[in-house]
C-alpha positions as a printed NumPy array, in Angstrom:
array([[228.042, -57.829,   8.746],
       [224.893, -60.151,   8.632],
       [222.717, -57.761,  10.881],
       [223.212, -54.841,   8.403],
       [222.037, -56.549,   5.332],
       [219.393, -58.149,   6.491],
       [217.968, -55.451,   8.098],
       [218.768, -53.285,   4.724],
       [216.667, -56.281,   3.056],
       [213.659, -55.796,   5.481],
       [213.556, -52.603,   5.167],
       [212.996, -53.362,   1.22 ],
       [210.638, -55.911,   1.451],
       [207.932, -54.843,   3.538],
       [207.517, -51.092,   2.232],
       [207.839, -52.589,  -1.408],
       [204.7  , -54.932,  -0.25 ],
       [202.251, -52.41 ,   1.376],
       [203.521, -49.493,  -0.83 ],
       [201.586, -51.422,  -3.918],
       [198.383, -51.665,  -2.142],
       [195.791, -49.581,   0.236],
       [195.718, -53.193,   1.652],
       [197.915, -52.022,   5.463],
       [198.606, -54.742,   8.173],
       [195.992, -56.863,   6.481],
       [198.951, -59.451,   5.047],
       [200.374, -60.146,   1.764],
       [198.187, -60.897,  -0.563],
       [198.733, -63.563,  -3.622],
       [200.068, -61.008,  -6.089],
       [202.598, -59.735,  -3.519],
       [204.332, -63.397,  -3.675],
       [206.578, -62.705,  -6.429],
       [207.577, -60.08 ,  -5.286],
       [208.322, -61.621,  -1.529],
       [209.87 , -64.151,  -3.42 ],
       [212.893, -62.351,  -6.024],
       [213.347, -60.237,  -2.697],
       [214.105, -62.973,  -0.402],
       [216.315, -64.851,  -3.235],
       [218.285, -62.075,  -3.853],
       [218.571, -61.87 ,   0.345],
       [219.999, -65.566,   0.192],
       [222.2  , -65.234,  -2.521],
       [223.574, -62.072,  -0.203],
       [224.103, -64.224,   2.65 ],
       [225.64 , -66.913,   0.574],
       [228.243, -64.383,  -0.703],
       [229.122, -62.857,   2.956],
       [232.618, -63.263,   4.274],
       [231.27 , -65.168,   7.665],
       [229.552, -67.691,   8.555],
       [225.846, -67.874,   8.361],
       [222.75 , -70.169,   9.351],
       [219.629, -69.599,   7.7  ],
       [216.924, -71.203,  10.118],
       [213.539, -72.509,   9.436],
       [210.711, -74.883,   9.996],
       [210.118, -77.825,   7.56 ],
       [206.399, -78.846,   5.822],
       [205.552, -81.516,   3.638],
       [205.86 , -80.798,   0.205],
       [204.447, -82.556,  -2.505],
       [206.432, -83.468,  -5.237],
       [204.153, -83.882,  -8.468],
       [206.791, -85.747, -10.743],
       [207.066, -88.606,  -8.564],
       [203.454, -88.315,  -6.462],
       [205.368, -88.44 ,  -3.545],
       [206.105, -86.145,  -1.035],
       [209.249, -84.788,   0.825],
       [209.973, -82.644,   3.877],
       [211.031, -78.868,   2.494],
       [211.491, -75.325,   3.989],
       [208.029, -73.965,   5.417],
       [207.468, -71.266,   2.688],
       [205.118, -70.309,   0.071],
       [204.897, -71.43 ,  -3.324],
       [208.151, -72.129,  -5.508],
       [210.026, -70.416,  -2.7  ],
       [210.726, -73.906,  -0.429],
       [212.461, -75.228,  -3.698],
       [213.996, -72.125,  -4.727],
       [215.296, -70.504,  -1.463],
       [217.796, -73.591,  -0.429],
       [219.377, -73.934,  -3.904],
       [220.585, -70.678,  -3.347],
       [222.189, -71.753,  -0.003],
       [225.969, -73.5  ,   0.027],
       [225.083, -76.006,   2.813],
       [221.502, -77.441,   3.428],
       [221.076, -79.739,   6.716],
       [218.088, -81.18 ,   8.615],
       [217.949, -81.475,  12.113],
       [216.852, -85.197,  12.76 ],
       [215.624, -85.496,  16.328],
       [214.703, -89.224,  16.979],
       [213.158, -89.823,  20.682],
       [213.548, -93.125,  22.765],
       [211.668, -93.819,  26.173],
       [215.456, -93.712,  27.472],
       [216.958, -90.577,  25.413],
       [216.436, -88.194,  22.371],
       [219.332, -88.101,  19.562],
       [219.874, -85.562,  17.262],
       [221.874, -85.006,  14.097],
       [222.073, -83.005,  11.342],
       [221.374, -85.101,   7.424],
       [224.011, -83.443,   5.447],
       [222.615, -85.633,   2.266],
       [218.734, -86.153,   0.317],
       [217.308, -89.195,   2.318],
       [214.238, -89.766,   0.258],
       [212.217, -87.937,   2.686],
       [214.606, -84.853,   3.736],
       [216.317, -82.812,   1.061],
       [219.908, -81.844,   2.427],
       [223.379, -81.158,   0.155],
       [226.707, -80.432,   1.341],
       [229.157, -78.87 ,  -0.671],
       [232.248, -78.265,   2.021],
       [231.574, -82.54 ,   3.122],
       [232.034, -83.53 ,  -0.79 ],
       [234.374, -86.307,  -1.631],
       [233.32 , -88.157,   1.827],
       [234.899, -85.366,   4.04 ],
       [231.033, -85.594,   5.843],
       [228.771, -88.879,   6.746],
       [225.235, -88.538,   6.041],
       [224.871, -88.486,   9.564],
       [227.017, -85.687,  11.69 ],
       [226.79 , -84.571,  15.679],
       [224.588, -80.827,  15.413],
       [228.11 , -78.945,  15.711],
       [228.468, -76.457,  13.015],
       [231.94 , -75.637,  13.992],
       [232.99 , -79.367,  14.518],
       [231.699, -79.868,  10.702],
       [233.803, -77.201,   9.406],
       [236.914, -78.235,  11.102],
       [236.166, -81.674,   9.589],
       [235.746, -80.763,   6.313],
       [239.275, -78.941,   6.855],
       [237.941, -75.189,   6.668],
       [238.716, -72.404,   8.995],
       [235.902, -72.584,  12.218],
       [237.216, -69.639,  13.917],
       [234.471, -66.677,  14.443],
       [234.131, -63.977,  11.98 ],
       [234.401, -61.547,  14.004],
       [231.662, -58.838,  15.42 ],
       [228.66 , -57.469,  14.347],
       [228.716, -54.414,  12.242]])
């Protein structure tokens, strides 16, 4: 089910951005951010609502955070869209990878550290520790939910 709306969202987005402009395969320019922007909410909120399980990936950036002068580790995106984007999203992790000379660990942050925004709403209540083994599947079985696959693509 994921495969079909997200392709039915590409296929809105990028002829919506070049149809505006003479401007072809030369990028999006700044006034083509809002629009990139309401699309791809209304793509999350979609994915949030679907009746399987999905994993939106991306890369993190700094972000600077003008209230406090500090800065924090967001979503790599433009503009308002690294604060916006993962609002919209039930279940926010980060994948901590810390390396030793001996051996790397990973996790995933299911909760804001100061420098890494994460929220959990299925490990409420204590039902997650900050710190949880990368195991999607293991974390919904935890958090007593159903883990089993969705089913195919469609």
């Amino acid at each position: 089910c994921v495969q079909n709306q997200i392709m039915k969202k590409e296929n809105q987005i990028l002829p919506g951005m070049s149809g505006k402009t003479d401007r072809k395969h030369q990028g999006m320019q700044i006034q083509d951010w809002g629009t990139f922007l309401s699309v791809f909410q209304q793509l999350a909120r979609t994915l949030a609502t679907m009746p399987c399980h999905t994993i939106l990936i991306g890369h993190l950036d700094r972000v600077p955070d003008e209230l406090s002068r500090s800065t924090y580790r967001g979503l790599m995106m433009p503009g308002q869209s690294s604060e916006k984007i993962p609002i919209l999203m039930p279940e926010v992790y980060n994948l901590i990878v810390e390396k030793t000379p001996s051996k790397t660990n990973r996790y995933l942050l299911t909760a804001n550290d100061g420098e890494f925004r994460a929220t959990t709403r299925i490990g409420r209540n204590g039902k997650l520790a900050e710190h949880e083994p990368p195991d999607i599947k293991a974390l919904l079985k935890k958090a007593g939910l159903d883990a089993s696959d969705k089913g195919g693509w469609t």
